[in-house]
XYZ file of C-alpha atoms in Angstrom:
521
model
C -199.620 -8.751 -69.633
C -199.800 -10.859 -72.884
C -200.545 -7.765 -74.959
C -197.611 -5.885 -73.376
C -195.260 -8.777 -74.099
C -196.410 -9.077 -77.730
C -196.004 -5.327 -78.290
C -192.536 -5.387 -76.722
C -191.417 -8.314 -78.911
C -192.844 -6.625 -82.032
C -190.911 -3.465 -81.124
C -187.757 -5.409 -80.381
C -187.839 -7.324 -83.684
C -188.172 -4.033 -85.525
C -184.751 -2.941 -84.262
C -181.448 -3.692 -85.938
C -179.534 -6.741 -84.717
C -177.005 -4.702 -82.712
C -179.715 -2.681 -80.995
C -181.553 -5.876 -80.055
C -178.375 -7.281 -78.448
C -177.890 -4.043 -76.463
C -181.474 -3.982 -75.064
C -181.310 -7.675 -74.120
C -177.951 -7.119 -72.320
C -179.374 -4.211 -70.320
C -182.362 -6.306 -69.270
C -180.147 -9.196 -68.141
C -177.835 -6.931 -66.058
C -180.803 -5.219 -64.422
C -182.177 -8.590 -63.421
C -178.833 -9.656 -61.902
C -178.539 -6.432 -59.834
C -182.086 -6.782 -58.565
C -181.398 -10.357 -57.515
C -178.253 -9.420 -55.596
C -180.048 -6.636 -53.758
C -182.699 -8.956 -52.444
C -180.478 -11.862 -51.361
C -179.764 -12.064 -47.566
C -176.171 -12.971 -46.712
C -175.903 -15.099 -43.577
C -172.568 -15.488 -41.764
C -172.044 -18.034 -39.051
C -170.570 -16.323 -35.941
C -168.649 -18.729 -33.716
C -169.559 -18.846 -30.043
C -166.643 -17.882 -27.764
C -166.783 -19.158 -24.209
C -164.388 -17.552 -21.673
C -162.616 -20.101 -19.537
C -160.632 -19.452 -16.343
C -157.822 -21.856 -15.647
C -156.278 -21.815 -12.195
C -158.003 -18.650 -10.895
C -161.574 -18.150 -9.903
C -163.603 -15.683 -11.990
C -163.725 -12.124 -10.618
C -166.555 -11.403 -8.172
C -169.550 -9.427 -9.425
C -169.493 -5.654 -8.663
C -171.032 -4.511 -5.418
C -174.639 -3.337 -5.638
C -174.975 0.443 -5.218
C -176.768 -0.058 -1.908
C -173.645 -1.684 -0.393
C -171.313 1.330 -0.802
C -169.584 1.999 2.515
C -169.848 5.715 3.414
C -166.973 5.329 5.890
C -164.529 3.858 3.386
C -162.607 7.141 3.196
C -161.558 6.641 6.798
C -160.042 3.215 6.163
C -159.123 2.833 2.517
C -156.411 5.196 1.353
C -155.419 3.391 -1.844
C -156.785 6.268 -3.930
C -155.369 6.903 -7.392
C -157.292 10.047 -8.248
C -155.823 13.535 -8.044
C -155.737 15.476 -4.818
C -154.247 18.801 -3.779
C -150.687 17.627 -3.935
C -151.920 14.241 -2.772
C -148.998 13.733 -0.453
C -147.233 12.185 -3.407
C -144.302 14.573 -3.233
C -144.406 15.533 -6.913
C -145.685 19.014 -7.808
C -148.924 18.780 -9.704
C -149.336 15.039 -9.186
C -151.642 12.889 -7.109
C -150.605 9.606 -5.478
C -151.345 7.602 -8.592
C -149.404 9.919 -10.856
C -152.612 11.556 -12.060
C -152.166 15.304 -12.612
C -153.742 17.805 -10.271
C -155.046 21.077 -11.587
C -151.630 22.452 -12.431
C -151.416 19.655 -14.959
C -154.993 19.379 -16.227
C -157.197 17.729 -13.626
C -159.759 15.246 -14.968
C -163.078 16.799 -14.045
C -164.579 13.430 -13.164
C -162.526 13.420 -9.954
C -162.902 15.961 -7.183
C -162.277 15.808 -3.471
C -165.117 17.850 -2.079
C -167.849 18.247 0.495
C -170.841 16.475 -0.936
C -173.781 17.844 1.025
C -175.131 21.367 0.669
C -177.366 21.249 3.731
C -175.757 21.498 7.172
C -178.431 19.397 8.850
C -178.080 16.642 6.295
C -174.332 16.558 6.887
C -174.926 15.016 10.314
C -175.701 11.658 8.730
C -172.252 10.374 7.867
C -168.580 11.096 8.256
C -167.895 9.825 4.775
C -169.975 12.630 3.372
C -167.853 15.270 5.003
C -164.487 13.883 3.970
C -165.559 11.770 1.006
C -164.202 11.835 -2.509
C -166.836 12.648 -5.096
C -166.187 10.625 -8.257
C -168.345 11.885 -11.091
C -168.379 15.577 -10.291
C -168.546 17.095 -13.741
C -168.510 20.581 -12.269
C -165.022 20.108 -10.829
C -163.464 22.785 -13.001
C -165.736 25.705 -12.198
C -165.021 29.398 -12.534
C -161.806 30.632 -11.057
C -160.177 34.031 -11.179
C -157.306 35.099 -13.333
C -155.658 38.489 -13.205
C -152.485 40.441 -13.211
C -150.475 40.836 -10.025
C -152.117 43.196 -7.585
C -155.620 42.649 -8.908
C -158.092 39.834 -9.350
C -160.172 40.125 -12.470
C -163.362 38.502 -13.710
C -163.876 34.745 -13.400
C -162.636 32.536 -16.210
C -163.023 28.849 -16.923
C -160.476 26.096 -17.203
C -157.517 24.538 -15.456
C -153.857 25.379 -15.363
C -151.195 27.336 -13.562
C -152.455 30.699 -14.850
C -155.763 30.296 -13.069
C -156.915 31.316 -9.616
C -157.828 27.827 -8.441
C -156.414 24.521 -7.274
C -152.893 23.899 -8.475
C -150.122 21.424 -7.838
C -148.792 21.977 -4.344
C -145.059 22.181 -3.844
C -142.781 19.664 -2.223
C -143.126 16.346 -0.370
C -146.539 15.742 1.078
C -148.011 18.616 -0.854
C -145.575 21.197 0.535
C -147.382 21.291 3.864
C -150.881 21.607 2.366
C -151.540 18.284 0.598
C -152.881 16.527 3.705
C -155.840 18.921 3.850
C -157.939 17.178 1.195
C -159.364 13.817 0.181
C -157.961 10.569 1.550
C -154.920 12.322 2.995
C -157.224 14.326 5.266
C -159.139 11.180 6.160
C -155.884 9.533 7.172
C -154.888 12.475 9.368
C -158.330 12.512 11.009
C -157.892 8.872 11.929
C -154.270 9.145 13.061
C -154.287 12.405 14.981
C -157.435 11.968 17.077
C -160.204 13.867 15.317
C -163.740 12.542 14.880
C -166.752 12.639 12.618
C -168.408 15.061 15.008
C -165.437 17.414 14.754
C -165.578 17.363 10.957
C -169.295 18.066 10.954
C -168.686 20.922 13.375
C -166.078 22.408 11.036
C -168.430 22.134 8.079
C -171.251 23.833 9.998
C -168.882 26.662 10.967
C -167.750 27.176 7.370
C -171.363 27.332 6.232
C -172.117 29.933 8.897
C -169.137 31.998 7.697
C -170.321 31.649 4.115
C -173.814 32.872 4.996
C -172.497 35.810 7.029
C -169.914 37.158 4.592
C -170.531 40.775 3.602
C -171.029 41.702 -0.077
C -167.529 43.205 -0.288
C -165.983 39.852 0.745
C -165.178 40.791 4.355
C -166.749 39.798 7.671
C -168.219 42.198 10.206
C -165.663 43.295 12.803
C -163.854 46.308 14.193
C -160.732 44.849 12.505
C -162.175 43.545 9.218
C -158.891 42.806 7.438
C -157.581 40.571 10.232
C -160.913 38.803 10.738
C -161.353 38.266 6.999
C -157.859 36.775 6.993
C -158.784 34.382 9.809
C -162.004 33.326 8.085
C -160.087 32.752 4.848
C -157.581 30.590 6.725
C -160.467 28.522 8.109
C -161.695 27.694 4.589
C -158.179 26.979 3.333
C -157.467 24.852 6.404
C -160.257 22.497 5.401
C -158.813 22.154 1.905
C -161.127 24.548 0.070
C -159.918 26.789 -2.754
C -161.631 29.242 -5.126
C -162.521 26.413 -7.534
C -164.500 24.664 -4.795
C -168.092 23.942 -5.708
C -169.659 25.106 -2.438
C -167.197 27.571 -0.922
C -165.338 28.790 -4.018
C -167.346 32.013 -4.474
C -166.865 32.838 -0.777
C -163.094 32.495 -1.098
C -163.037 34.451 -4.368
C -164.689 37.424 -2.682
C -162.455 37.116 0.375
C -159.277 37.171 -1.732
C -160.583 40.088 -3.772
C -161.128 42.007 -0.536
C -157.753 41.101 0.977
C -155.783 41.953 -2.174
C -157.636 45.269 -2.499
C -156.663 46.235 1.058
C -152.983 45.572 0.455
C -150.349 46.105 3.172
C -151.615 47.292 6.552
C -150.045 49.666 9.044
C -151.299 47.670 12.027
C -148.983 44.672 12.266
C -151.641 42.328 13.684
C -153.787 42.959 10.622
C -150.821 42.938 8.259
C -149.442 39.636 9.556
C -152.798 37.855 9.354
C -153.404 39.304 5.873
C -149.989 37.971 4.821
C -150.773 34.596 6.406
C -153.998 34.243 4.388
C -152.366 35.325 1.125
C -149.497 32.893 1.752
C -151.730 29.878 2.275
C -153.901 30.968 -0.642
C -150.904 31.211 -2.953
C -149.484 27.967 -1.606
C -152.684 26.115 -2.436
C -153.390 27.746 -5.812
C -150.105 29.135 -7.190
C -152.247 31.973 -8.554
C -150.355 34.833 -10.232
C -153.008 37.154 -8.816
C -151.695 36.443 -5.316
C -147.966 36.109 -5.951
C -146.946 39.755 -6.075
C -149.309 40.977 -3.318
C -147.926 38.218 -1.087
C -144.312 39.133 -1.778
C -145.005 42.808 -1.055
C -146.508 41.876 2.307
C -143.575 39.590 3.104
C -141.089 42.341 2.257
C -142.847 44.703 4.666
C -142.609 42.125 7.452
C -138.878 41.738 6.829
C -138.324 45.512 6.739
C -140.308 46.007 9.946
C -138.302 43.296 11.721
C -135.085 45.149 10.866
C -136.122 48.427 12.506
C -133.618 49.344 15.212
C -134.920 48.344 18.660
C -134.296 50.350 21.810
C -133.857 47.124 23.833
C -131.342 44.571 22.541
C -133.595 41.747 23.819
C -136.269 42.841 21.339
C -134.127 42.510 18.210
C -135.717 40.081 15.747
C -139.326 40.582 16.847
C -142.305 42.735 15.844
C -144.737 45.088 17.583
C -147.864 47.049 16.676
C -146.621 49.142 13.725
C -144.122 48.828 10.898
C -141.794 51.293 12.617
C -142.098 50.067 16.218
C -138.796 50.131 18.103
C -139.837 47.348 20.489
C -141.320 43.841 20.169
C -143.809 41.517 21.824
C -144.425 37.779 21.581
C -148.067 38.071 20.511
C -147.505 40.108 17.333
C -144.342 38.129 16.622
C -146.360 34.901 16.708
C -148.538 35.975 13.782
C -145.557 37.262 11.830
C -143.693 33.967 12.205
C -146.732 31.956 11.102
C -147.169 34.231 8.083
C -143.516 33.957 7.045
C -143.487 30.181 7.514
C -146.576 29.822 5.299
C -145.038 32.189 2.741
C -141.867 30.104 2.660
C -143.903 26.923 2.129
C -145.801 28.665 -0.673
C -142.611 29.574 -2.510
C -142.281 33.260 -1.662
C -138.842 34.733 -1.084
C -138.190 34.766 2.673
C -134.613 35.206 3.945
C -133.499 32.606 6.469
C -132.204 35.453 8.607
C -135.816 36.416 9.378
C -136.407 33.083 11.106
C -133.044 33.185 12.850
C -133.826 36.624 14.240
C -137.342 35.675 15.338
C -136.118 32.508 17.039
C -133.421 34.438 18.892
C -135.967 37.035 20.057
C -138.310 34.340 21.384
C -135.473 32.656 23.264
C -134.700 36.080 24.765
C -138.251 36.051 26.141
C -137.850 32.563 27.679
C -137.189 32.015 31.358
C -138.217 29.392 33.903
C -140.126 27.262 31.407
C -142.237 30.153 30.054
C -142.143 32.612 27.177
C -142.871 36.154 28.336
C -144.824 38.872 26.555
C -142.195 41.619 26.252
C -139.623 40.515 28.843
C -138.137 37.166 29.812
C -140.532 34.866 31.635
C -142.275 37.263 33.977
C -144.301 34.479 35.550
C -146.165 31.805 33.633
C -148.309 33.207 30.807
C -150.244 30.474 29.071
C -150.878 32.318 25.808
C -147.367 33.591 25.146
C -145.836 30.275 26.216
C -147.993 28.460 23.664
C -147.008 31.020 21.003
C -143.328 30.467 21.770
C -143.655 26.678 21.518
C -145.521 26.798 18.205
C -143.217 29.320 16.553
C -140.017 27.641 17.684
C -141.388 24.321 16.409
C -142.122 25.896 13.018
C -138.585 27.287 12.941
C -136.964 23.914 13.623
C -136.361 24.365 17.358
C -138.895 21.814 18.556
C -136.251 19.446 19.881
C -134.724 22.016 22.222
C -135.008 20.894 25.901
C -136.535 24.274 26.772
C -139.557 23.378 24.644
C -140.189 20.329 26.806
C -140.061 22.544 29.897
C -142.706 24.806 28.378
C -144.858 21.876 27.263
C -144.742 20.440 30.767
C -146.340 23.659 31.999
C -149.064 23.504 29.356
C -149.834 19.920 30.330
C -151.310 21.126 33.620
C -153.955 23.175 31.808
C -157.478 21.997 30.968
C -160.099 23.363 28.620
C -162.701 25.089 30.804
C -165.228 27.130 28.862
C -166.874 28.863 31.824
C -163.721 29.553 33.867
C -160.988 30.643 31.482
C -160.756 34.428 31.200
C -159.172 37.297 29.273
C -158.048 36.400 25.733
C -159.602 32.973 25.960
C -160.215 31.844 22.378
C -156.951 33.412 21.258
C -155.065 31.443 23.896
C -156.844 28.190 23.059
C -155.921 28.640 19.397
C -152.222 28.670 20.250
C -152.486 26.097 23.025
C -154.103 23.619 20.629
C -151.349 23.998 18.045
C -148.532 23.942 20.624
C -149.756 20.698 22.190
C -150.306 19.185 18.747
C -146.705 19.961 17.841
C -145.594 18.458 21.155
C -147.318 15.187 20.338
C -147.445 12.224 22.692
C -149.218 12.713 26.006
C -149.129 16.512 25.604
C -151.487 16.228 22.651
C -153.548 13.376 24.097
C -154.171 15.369 27.261
C -155.258 18.552 25.479
C -157.158 16.829 22.673
C -159.211 14.841 25.185
C -159.904 18.052 27.081
C -160.820 20.486 24.319
C -162.233 18.658 21.273
C -165.638 17.424 22.391
C -166.129 20.292 24.874
C -165.616 22.834 22.097
C -168.039 21.008 19.805
C -170.721 21.057 22.502
C -170.445 24.849 22.783
C -171.125 25.438 19.081
C -174.448 27.139 18.347
C -177.062 25.324 16.295
C -176.425 27.550 13.274
C -172.697 26.784 13.270
C -171.078 29.801 14.990
C -169.374 30.052 18.372
C -170.149 32.705 20.956
C -167.414 33.973 23.240
C -166.855 32.263 26.602
C -168.540 34.262 29.375
C -165.264 35.543 30.908
C -163.615 36.504 27.609
C -162.529 40.090 26.940
C -162.417 39.489 23.177
C -164.946 41.620 21.322
C -164.118 41.305 17.646
C -167.358 39.846 16.308
C -168.636 36.305 15.890
C -166.563 35.703 12.773
C -163.449 36.007 14.960
C -164.509 33.433 17.556
C -165.984 31.127 14.913
C -162.872 31.224 12.716
C -160.463 30.526 15.577
C -162.588 27.659 16.933
C -162.859 26.237 13.425
C -159.066 26.431 12.999
C -158.647 24.591 16.301
C -160.743 21.680 15.012
C -158.726 21.651 11.765
C -155.416 21.276 13.606
C -155.297 17.544 12.812
C -154.531 18.169 9.137
C -153.701 21.868 8.633
C -150.001 21.256 9.184
C -148.146 18.053 9.892
C -146.207 17.878 13.159
C -142.856 19.509 12.525
C -140.815 17.266 14.777
C -140.926 13.943 16.562
C -142.785 13.733 19.858
C -140.687 15.442 22.553
C -141.391 12.646 25.022
C -140.474 10.005 22.443
C -137.136 11.717 21.820
C -136.411 11.790 25.543
C -137.197 8.084 25.872
C -134.989 7.189 22.933
C -132.068 8.843 24.758
C -132.628 6.843 27.976
C -129.858 4.479 29.129
C -129.955 0.882 27.844
C -132.090 -1.378 29.992
C -134.203 1.435 31.379
C -137.723 0.300 32.209
C -139.369 3.667 31.656
C -142.816 3.294 30.031
C -143.055 3.805 26.285
C -144.976 6.914 25.351
C -147.394 6.738 22.421
C -146.225 8.218 19.158
C -149.068 9.985 17.392
C -147.685 10.430 13.924
C -145.088 8.345 12.177
C -144.899 11.101 9.563
C -143.435 13.648 11.960
C -139.920 14.574 11.065
C -137.083 14.960 13.530
């Protein structure tokens, strides 16, 4: 080191004065930079202590193990998006959070959480729960031009075949089918966890037994596919659903491809399914096919009838010159759903249908193709339901008809003829009646129907039934019966409640229970 220093100094002294000053300056600056690079700078960080004055500190979060699986039945203060959410604003949930028509956050999704039917028996919350953290919420949905449904695409928005904002107050008649709104209806209207599990098992059976072309096996495949589609929609499922979305996609592809039908039973049920599908998705791929089907229903209703009593109704074909209550029932349901969905339906269609049904009424019953004709349970239930949908539920004649239905009980082994078909209408008619009419029938049919469900989720026909349209028919109708609590809200106040409100002051008549405060008069 001494030799190096001496050599450096000898070299340095040999330089000119200015060069020596320059070398020394460079050495000094290099030393300063090296020193700065190696010095550690310490900063004192003050300790901040949070203090609560007046209020206690917030409680610690619940451990994961304490989550209540039944909370969906009791706690409806949910600010996530739902299908309309009952909030009354198109495309908005109850907390103002957009639904799919306005970019749904994928971390929220009201859905069925369990893929295995057996596992679903563990908890009600699982069936009706709200899955927070479902990153697959925005899965493939279909987009296509009117009259066709093309290949799946990804994303959210009104141009997609998937969940969209539902129109009008309460989701335009569909918002109560999902999430906490469905949970509230289950609690209010008299359903049960067992009923929801039964519905889920039935939907899984339908999913497993769908044919590759999207239909279900039957001698009338278009109508039965329409009924199965209605069963999925009735439980709040749409083509963007994680479990049942592909099933609905194929079903809609099949229905749209079949287009208008000559048989009015099939055509009306096809229209009904397209109407609910469009109402719950606002898909352009369904809009024009739906309107075409609606237009055919209107044109068929206007065909000149040979009997003046039949004006305003429908029969078996588009050119039938007579009418019957059974076909008319499906046509009215289809047009009502189409109206809710936003399709163009003239008010005159409902006025004509209502007038026809009143023409068939006599002695407290709705007849099949002539007034009354003795009590017919099925057609009387059809008349009640359709008149309720068309705003006639408060008519005193409806109470007469409901009083006749109140004498009927659900008897699986004794009821005959068109058994499941009749029960389908009887369930909806009594639900619309509310009060003791609904309590009586709900207590009679709900648990008895659940007990008759097969282990794999389908329903066989009752032993005396003449219906032979395949298991998808019986399973779909039974499933729709157990969805009655939330498919549509009651369209009018309980008939019995209205009668009591008109009683003279001071009357000591007993007060009848009122099932749903949300029913409109």
